[in-house]
PDB file of C-alpha atoms in Angstrom:
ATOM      1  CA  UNK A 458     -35.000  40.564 -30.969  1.00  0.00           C
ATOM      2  CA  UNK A 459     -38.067  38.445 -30.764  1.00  0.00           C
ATOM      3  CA  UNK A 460     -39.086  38.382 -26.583  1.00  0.00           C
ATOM      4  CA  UNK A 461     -41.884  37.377 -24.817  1.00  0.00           C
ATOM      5  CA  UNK A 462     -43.102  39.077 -21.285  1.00  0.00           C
ATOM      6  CA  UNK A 463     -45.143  38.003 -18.348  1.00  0.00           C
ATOM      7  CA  UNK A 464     -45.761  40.484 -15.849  1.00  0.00           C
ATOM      8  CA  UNK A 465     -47.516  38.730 -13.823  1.00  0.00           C
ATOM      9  CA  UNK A 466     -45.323  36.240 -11.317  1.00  0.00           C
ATOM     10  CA  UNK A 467     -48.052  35.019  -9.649  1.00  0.00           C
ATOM     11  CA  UNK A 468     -51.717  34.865  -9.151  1.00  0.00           C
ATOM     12  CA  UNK A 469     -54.810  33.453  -7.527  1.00  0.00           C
ATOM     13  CA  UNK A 470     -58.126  32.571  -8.119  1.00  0.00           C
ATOM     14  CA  UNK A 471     -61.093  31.171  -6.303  1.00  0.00           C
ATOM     15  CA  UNK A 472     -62.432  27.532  -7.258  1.00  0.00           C
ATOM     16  CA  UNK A 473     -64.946  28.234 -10.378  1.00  0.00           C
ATOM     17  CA  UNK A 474     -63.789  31.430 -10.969  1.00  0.00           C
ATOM     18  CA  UNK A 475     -62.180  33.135 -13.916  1.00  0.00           C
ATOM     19  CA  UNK A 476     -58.326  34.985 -14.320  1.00  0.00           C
ATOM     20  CA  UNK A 477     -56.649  36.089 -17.223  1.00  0.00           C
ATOM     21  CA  UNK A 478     -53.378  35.522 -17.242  1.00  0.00           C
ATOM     22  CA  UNK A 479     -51.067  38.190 -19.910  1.00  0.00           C
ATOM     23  CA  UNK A 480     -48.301  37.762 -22.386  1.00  0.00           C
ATOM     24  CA  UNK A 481     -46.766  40.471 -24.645  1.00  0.00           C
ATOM     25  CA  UNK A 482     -44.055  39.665 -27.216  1.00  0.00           C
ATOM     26  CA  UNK A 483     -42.260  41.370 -29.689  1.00  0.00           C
ATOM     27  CA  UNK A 484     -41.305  40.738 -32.630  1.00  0.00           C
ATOM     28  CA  UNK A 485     -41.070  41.877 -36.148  1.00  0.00           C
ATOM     29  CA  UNK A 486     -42.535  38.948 -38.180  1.00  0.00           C
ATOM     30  CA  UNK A 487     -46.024  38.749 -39.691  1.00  0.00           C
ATOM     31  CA  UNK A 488     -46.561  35.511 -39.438  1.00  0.00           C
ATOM     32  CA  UNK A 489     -45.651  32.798 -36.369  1.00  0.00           C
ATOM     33  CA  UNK A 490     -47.329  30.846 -33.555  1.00  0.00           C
ATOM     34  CA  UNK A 491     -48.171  31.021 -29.873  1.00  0.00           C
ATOM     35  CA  UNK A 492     -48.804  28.535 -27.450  1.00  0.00           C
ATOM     36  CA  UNK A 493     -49.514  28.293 -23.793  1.00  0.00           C
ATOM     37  CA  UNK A 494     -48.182  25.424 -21.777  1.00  0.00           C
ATOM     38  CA  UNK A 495     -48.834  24.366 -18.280  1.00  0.00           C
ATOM     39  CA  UNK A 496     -46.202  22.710 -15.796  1.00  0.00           C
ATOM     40  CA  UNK A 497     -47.950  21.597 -12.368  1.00  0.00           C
ATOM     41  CA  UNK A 498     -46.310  20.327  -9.589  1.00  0.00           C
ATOM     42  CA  UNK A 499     -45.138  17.111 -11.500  1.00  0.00           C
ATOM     43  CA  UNK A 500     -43.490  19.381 -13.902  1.00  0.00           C
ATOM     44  CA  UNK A 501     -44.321  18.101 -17.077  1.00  0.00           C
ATOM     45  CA  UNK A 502     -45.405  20.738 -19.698  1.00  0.00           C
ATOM     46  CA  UNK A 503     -48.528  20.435 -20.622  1.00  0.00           C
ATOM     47  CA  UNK A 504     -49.826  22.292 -24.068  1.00  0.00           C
ATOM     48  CA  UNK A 505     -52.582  24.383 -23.070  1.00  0.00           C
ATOM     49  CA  UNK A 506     -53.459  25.860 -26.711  1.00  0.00           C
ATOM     50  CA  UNK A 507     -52.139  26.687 -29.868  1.00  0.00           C
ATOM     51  CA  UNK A 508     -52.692  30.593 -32.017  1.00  0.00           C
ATOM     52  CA  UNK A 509     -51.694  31.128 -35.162  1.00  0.00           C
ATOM     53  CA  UNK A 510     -50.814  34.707 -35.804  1.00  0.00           C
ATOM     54  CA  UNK A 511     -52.152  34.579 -39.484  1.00  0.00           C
ATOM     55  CA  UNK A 512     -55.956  33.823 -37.992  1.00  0.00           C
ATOM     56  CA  UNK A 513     -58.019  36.275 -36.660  1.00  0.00           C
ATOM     57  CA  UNK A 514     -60.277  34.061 -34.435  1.00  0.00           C
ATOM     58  CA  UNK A 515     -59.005  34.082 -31.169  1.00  0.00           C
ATOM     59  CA  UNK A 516     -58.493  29.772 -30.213  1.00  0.00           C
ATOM     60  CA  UNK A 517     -59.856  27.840 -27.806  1.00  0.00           C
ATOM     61  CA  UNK A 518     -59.869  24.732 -25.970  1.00  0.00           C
ATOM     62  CA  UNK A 519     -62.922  23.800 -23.845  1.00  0.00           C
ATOM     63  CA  UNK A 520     -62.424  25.930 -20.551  1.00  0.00           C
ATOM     64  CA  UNK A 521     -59.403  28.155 -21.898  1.00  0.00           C
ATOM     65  CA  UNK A 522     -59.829  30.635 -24.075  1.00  0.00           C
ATOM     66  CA  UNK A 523     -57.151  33.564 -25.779  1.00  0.00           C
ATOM     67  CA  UNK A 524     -57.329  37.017 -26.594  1.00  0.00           C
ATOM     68  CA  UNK A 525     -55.541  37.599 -29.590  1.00  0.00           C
ATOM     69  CA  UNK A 526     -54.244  41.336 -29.967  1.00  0.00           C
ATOM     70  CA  UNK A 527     -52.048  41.225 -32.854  1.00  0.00           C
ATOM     71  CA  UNK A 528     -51.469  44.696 -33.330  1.00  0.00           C
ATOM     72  CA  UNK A 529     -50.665  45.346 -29.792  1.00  0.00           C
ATOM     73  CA  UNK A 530     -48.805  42.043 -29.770  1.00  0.00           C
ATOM     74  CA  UNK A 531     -50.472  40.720 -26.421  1.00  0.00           C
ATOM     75  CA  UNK A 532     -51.766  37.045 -26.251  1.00  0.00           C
ATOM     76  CA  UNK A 533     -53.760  36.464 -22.918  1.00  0.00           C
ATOM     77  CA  UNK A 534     -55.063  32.964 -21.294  1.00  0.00           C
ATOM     78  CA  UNK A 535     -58.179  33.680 -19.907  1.00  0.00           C
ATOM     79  CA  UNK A 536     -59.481  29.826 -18.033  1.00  0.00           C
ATOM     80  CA  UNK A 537     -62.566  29.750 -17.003  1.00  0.00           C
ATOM     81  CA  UNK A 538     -64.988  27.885 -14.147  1.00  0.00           C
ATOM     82  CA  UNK A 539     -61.371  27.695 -12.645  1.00  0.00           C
ATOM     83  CA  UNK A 540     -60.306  23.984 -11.415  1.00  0.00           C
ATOM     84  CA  UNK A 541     -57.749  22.806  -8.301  1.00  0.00           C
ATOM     85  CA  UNK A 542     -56.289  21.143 -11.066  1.00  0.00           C
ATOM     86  CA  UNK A 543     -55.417  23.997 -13.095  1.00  0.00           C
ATOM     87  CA  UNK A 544     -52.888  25.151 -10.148  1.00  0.00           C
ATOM     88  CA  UNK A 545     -49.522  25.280 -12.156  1.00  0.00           C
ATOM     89  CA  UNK A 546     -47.235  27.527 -13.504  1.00  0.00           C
ATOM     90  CA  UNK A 547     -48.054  28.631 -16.668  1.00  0.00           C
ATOM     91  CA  UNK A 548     -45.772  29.798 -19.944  1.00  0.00           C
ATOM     92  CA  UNK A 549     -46.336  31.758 -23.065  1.00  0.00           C
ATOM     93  CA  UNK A 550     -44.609  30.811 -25.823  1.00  0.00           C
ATOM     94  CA  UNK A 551     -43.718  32.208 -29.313  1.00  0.00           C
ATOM     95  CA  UNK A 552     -42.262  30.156 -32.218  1.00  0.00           C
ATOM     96  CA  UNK A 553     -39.685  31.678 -34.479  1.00  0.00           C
ATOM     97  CA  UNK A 554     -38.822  30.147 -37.797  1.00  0.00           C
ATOM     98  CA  UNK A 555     -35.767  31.430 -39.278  1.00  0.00           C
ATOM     99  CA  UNK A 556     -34.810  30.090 -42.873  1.00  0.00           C
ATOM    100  CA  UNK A 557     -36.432  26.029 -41.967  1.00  0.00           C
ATOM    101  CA  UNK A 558     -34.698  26.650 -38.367  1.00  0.00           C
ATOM    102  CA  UNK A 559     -37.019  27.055 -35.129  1.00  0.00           C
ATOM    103  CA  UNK A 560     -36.788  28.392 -31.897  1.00  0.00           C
ATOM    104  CA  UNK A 561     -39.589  28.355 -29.227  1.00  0.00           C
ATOM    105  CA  UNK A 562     -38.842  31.669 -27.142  1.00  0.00           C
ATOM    106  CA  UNK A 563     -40.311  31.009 -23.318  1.00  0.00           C
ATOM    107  CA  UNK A 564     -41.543  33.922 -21.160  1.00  0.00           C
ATOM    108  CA  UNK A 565     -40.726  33.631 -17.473  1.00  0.00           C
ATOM    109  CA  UNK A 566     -43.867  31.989 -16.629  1.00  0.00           C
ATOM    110  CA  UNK A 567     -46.966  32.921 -14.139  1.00  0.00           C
ATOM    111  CA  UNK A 568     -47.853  30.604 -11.237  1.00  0.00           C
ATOM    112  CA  UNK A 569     -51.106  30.133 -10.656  1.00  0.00           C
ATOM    113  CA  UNK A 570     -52.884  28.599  -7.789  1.00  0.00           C
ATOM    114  CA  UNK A 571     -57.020  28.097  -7.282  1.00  0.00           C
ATOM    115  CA  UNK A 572     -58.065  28.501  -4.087  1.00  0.00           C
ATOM    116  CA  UNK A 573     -60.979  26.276  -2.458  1.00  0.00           C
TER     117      UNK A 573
ATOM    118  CA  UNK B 686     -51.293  12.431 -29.490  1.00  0.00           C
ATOM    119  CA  UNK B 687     -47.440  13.232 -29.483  1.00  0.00           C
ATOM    120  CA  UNK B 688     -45.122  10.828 -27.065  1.00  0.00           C
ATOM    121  CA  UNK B 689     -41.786  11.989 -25.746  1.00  0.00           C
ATOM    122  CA  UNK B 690     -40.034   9.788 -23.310  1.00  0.00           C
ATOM    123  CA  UNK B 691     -37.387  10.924 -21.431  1.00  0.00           C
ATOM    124  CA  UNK B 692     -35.129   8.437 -19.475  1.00  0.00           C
ATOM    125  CA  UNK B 693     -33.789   8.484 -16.623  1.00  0.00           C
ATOM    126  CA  UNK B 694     -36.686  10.216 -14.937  1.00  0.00           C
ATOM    127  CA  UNK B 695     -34.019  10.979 -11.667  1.00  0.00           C
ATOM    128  CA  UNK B 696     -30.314  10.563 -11.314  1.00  0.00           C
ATOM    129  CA  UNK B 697     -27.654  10.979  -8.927  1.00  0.00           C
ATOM    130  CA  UNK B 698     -23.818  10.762  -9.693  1.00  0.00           C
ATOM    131  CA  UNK B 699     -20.863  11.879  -8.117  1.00  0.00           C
ATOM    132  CA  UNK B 700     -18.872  14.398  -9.094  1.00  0.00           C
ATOM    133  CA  UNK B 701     -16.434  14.143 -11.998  1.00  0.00           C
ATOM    134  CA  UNK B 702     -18.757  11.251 -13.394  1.00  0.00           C
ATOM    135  CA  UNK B 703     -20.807  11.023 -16.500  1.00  0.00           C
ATOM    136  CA  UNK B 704     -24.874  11.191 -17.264  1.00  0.00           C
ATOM    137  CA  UNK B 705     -26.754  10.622 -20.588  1.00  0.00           C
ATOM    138  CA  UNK B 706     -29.666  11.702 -20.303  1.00  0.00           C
ATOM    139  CA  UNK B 707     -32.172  10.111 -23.192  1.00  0.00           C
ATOM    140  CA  UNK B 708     -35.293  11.822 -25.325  1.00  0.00           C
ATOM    141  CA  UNK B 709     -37.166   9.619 -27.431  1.00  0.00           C
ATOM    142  CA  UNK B 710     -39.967  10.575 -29.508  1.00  0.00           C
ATOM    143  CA  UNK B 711     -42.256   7.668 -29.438  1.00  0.00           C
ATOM    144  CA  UNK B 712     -45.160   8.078 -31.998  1.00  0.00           C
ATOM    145  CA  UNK B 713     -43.858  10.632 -34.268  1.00  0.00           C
ATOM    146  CA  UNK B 714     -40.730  11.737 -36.507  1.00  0.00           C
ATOM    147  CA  UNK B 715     -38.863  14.777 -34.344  1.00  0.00           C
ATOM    148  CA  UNK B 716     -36.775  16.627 -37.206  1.00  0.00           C
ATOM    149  CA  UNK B 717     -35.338  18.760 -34.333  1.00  0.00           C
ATOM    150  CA  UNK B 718     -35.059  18.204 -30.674  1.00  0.00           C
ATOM    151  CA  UNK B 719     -34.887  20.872 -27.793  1.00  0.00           C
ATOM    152  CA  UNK B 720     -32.701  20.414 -24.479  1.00  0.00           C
ATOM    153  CA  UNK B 721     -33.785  22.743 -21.885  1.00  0.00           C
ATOM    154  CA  UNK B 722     -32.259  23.462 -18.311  1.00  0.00           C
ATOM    155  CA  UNK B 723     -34.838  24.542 -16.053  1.00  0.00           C
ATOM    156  CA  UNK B 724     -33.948  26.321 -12.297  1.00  0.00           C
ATOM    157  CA  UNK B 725     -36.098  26.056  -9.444  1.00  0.00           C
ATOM    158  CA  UNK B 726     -39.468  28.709  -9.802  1.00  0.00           C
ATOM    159  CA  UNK B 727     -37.636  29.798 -13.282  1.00  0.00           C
ATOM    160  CA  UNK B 728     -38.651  29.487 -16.983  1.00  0.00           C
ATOM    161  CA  UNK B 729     -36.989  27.160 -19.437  1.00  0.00           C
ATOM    162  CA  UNK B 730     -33.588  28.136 -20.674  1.00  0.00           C
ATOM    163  CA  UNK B 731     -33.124  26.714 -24.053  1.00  0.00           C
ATOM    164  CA  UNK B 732     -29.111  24.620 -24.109  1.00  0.00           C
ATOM    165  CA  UNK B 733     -29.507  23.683 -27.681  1.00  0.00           C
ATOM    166  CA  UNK B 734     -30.878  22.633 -30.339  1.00  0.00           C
ATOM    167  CA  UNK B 735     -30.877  19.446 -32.302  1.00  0.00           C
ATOM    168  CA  UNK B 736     -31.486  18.486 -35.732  1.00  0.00           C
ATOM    169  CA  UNK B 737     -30.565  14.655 -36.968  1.00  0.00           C
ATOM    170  CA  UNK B 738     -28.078  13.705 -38.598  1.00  0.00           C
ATOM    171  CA  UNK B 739     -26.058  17.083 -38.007  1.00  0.00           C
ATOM    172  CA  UNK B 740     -24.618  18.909 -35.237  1.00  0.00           C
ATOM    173  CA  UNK B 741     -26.270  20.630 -32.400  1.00  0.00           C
ATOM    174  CA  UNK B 742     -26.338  23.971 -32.631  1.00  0.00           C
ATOM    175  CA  UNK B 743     -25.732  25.709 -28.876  1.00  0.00           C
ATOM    176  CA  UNK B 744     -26.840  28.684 -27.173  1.00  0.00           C
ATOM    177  CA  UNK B 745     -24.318  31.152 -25.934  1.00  0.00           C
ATOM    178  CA  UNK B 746     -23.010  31.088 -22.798  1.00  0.00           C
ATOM    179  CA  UNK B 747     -23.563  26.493 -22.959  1.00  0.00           C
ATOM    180  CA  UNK B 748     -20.611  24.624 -23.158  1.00  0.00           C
ATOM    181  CA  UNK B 749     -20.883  22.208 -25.921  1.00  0.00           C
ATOM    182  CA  UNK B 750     -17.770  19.959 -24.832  1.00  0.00           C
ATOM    183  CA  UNK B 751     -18.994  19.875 -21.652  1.00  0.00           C
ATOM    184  CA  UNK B 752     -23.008  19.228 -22.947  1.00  0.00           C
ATOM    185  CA  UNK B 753     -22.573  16.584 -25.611  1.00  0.00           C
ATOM    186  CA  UNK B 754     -26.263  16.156 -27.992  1.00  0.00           C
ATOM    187  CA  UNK B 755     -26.388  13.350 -30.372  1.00  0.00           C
ATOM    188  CA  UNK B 756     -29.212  13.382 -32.324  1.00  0.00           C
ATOM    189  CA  UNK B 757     -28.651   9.677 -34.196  1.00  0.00           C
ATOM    190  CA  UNK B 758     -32.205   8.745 -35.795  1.00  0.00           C
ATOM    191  CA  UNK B 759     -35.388  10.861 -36.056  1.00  0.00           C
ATOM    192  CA  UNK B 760     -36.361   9.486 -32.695  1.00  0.00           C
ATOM    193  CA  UNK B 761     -34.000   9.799 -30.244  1.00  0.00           C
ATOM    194  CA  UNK B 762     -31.505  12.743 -28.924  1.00  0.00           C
ATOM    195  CA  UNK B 763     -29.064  11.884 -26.083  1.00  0.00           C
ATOM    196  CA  UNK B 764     -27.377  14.884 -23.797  1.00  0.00           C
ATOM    197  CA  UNK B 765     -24.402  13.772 -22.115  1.00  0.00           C
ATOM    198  CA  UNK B 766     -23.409  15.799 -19.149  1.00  0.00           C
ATOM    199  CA  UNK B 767     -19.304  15.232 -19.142  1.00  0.00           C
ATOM    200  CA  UNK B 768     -17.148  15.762 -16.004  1.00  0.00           C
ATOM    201  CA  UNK B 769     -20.262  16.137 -13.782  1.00  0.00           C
ATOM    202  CA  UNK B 770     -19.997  19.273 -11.137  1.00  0.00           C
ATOM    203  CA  UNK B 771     -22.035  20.420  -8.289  1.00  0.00           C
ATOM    204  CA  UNK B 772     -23.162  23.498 -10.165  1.00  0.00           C
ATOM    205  CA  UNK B 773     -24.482  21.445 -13.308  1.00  0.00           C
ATOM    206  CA  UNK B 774     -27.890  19.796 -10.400  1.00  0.00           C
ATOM    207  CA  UNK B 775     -30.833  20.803 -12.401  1.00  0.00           C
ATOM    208  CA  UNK B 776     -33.991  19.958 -14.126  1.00  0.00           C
ATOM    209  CA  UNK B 777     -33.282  19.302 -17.746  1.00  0.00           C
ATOM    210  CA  UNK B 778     -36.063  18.799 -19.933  1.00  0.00           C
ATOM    211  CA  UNK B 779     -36.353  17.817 -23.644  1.00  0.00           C
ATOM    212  CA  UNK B 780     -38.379  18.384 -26.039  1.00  0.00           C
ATOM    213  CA  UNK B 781     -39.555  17.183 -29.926  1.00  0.00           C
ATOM    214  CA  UNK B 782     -40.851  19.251 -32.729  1.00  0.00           C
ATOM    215  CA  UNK B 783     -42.827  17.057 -35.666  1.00  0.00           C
ATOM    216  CA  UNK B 784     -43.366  18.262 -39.070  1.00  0.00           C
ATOM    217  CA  UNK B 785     -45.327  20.962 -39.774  1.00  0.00           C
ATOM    218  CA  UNK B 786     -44.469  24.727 -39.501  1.00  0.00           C
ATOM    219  CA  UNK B 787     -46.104  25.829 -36.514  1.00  0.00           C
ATOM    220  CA  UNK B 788     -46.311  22.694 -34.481  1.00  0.00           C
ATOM    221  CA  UNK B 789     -46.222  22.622 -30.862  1.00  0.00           C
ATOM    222  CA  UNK B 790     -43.846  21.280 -28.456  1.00  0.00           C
ATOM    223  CA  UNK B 791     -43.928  17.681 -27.186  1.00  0.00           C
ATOM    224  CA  UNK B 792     -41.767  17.886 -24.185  1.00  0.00           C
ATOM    225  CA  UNK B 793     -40.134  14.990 -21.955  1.00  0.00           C
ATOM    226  CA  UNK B 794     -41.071  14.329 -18.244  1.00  0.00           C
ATOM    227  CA  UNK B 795     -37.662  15.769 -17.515  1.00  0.00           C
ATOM    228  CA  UNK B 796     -34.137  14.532 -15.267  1.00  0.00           C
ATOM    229  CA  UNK B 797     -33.536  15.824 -12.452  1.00  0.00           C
ATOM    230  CA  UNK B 798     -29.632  15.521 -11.908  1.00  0.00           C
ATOM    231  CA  UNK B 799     -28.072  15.814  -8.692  1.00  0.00           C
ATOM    232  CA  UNK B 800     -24.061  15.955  -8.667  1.00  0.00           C
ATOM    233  CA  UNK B 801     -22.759  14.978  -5.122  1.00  0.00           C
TER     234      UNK B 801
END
C-alpha cells in the first residue's frame, strides 16, 4: 500500500536560515507525482511545489527547493533564506492514479515555525 | 491560477440539524472533487471522493448516509452533514482536481462546523 511518512512533527528555524524538512513514501509504481503544500495559521493549503517522478531534475520554486531520491523513495523540502511567513505546517503528498481514478495520499504533516 | 470556493466559511447548528457545506471550482473544470475532515494539529483524512455525474465513492470507516456528496456539474460538489452530532465539529476541507494526470490540488478555505 502506497504511504507517505514524516518523521519529523515539528521543527524550527532561525529568520534567514535554511531546514529541510523529509518525506519518504512507498509505493510500487514507476511513475506518479509529489507535491508539498503549506497550511498556516489561516489554514488554507497552500501548494508549495510540484515533482514528477518520471524527471530527474529535482523542482523548484524560487526559495524552495526538493531533493528528489527516487530510488530511496525520499522527497525533501529544503526552503531557504527562511521567512516569518513560511511558519505553517507543512504536508507531503503523493498522487496515485489507479485505472483514470486518483487519490492524493497525505503524510501527517511537519509544523514549522521561524524564529526572529 | 486555480479558484476553489468553499461556502460557508464557519457554521454552527444544533444538534440533530442539517449542514451543506458547498465547493465550487471557480475558474476551472474539477472532474473529481475531494472532501477532507481535518482534526486539530492532524493531517487531512480523505471522506470521499467525487466524480460528476456519478456517485461518490467513500472511504472506509465514513458513513455515506450520514455524509451525503453531490457532485451535480463540473463545478460544484455539496457535502451534506445529516442528523448533525457533537462528535461530527471539525474542519472539513474540499478540494478540486482539473484535467491533466498529475495535477495538483486546488483546495477550499475550509468549514469549520460546530454541533451544539
Amino acid at each position: 500500500a502506497q504511504t507517505v511518512t514524516q518523521s519529523q512533527p515539528e521543527m524550527s528555524v532561525q529568520e534567514a536560515e535554511t531546514v529541510t524538512l523529509s518525506c519518504t513514501y512507498d509505493t510500487s509504481e514507476s511513475n506518479y507525482y509529489l507535491f508539498w503544500y503549506k497550511q498556516p495559521p489561516s489554514r488554507q493549503m497552500i501548494l508549495v511545489i510540484r515533482q514528477e517522478a518520471y524527471k530527474q531534475q529535482n523542482a523548484t520554486e524560487n526559495r524552495f527547493s526538493v531533493n528528489f531520491q527516487k530510488a530511496a523513495k525520499s522527497f525533501s523540502l529544503k526552503i531557504s533564506d527562511s521567512q516569518l511567513g513560511d511558519t505553517a505546517m507543512y504536508f507531503c503528498a503523493y498522487l496515485l492514479t489507479t485505472s483514470g481514478t486518483y487519490k492524493y495520499i497525505f503524510g501527517t504533516g511537519t509544523r514549522l515555525k521561524v524564529l526572529a | 491560477g486555480a479558484v476553489v470556493s468553499q461556502h460557508p466559511s464557519w457554521v454552527i447548528c444544533k444538534s440533530g440539524t442539517s449542514v451543506k457545506i458547498e465547493c465550487r471550482s471557480l475558474d476551472f473544470q474539477a472532474t473529481t472533487m475531494f472532501w477532507y475532515r481535518q482534526f486539530p494539529k492532524q493531517s487531512l483524512m480523505l471522506m470521499a471522493t467525487s466524480n460528476e455525474g456519478s456517485k461518490a465513492t467513500y472511504e472506509q470507516g465514513v458513513e455515506k448516509d450520514k455524509f451525503l456528496i453531490n457532485h451535480a456539474s463540473l463545478t460544484l460538489s455539496t457535502l451534506t452533514v445529516t442528523s448533525a452530532h457533537p462528535e461530527d465539529s471539525s474542519f472539513y476541507i474540499c478540494s478540486a482536481k482539473d484535467r491533466g494526470g498529475g495535477s495538483p490540488l486546488h483546495f477550499g478555505n475550509g468549514t469549520r462546523l460546530t454541533v451544539t
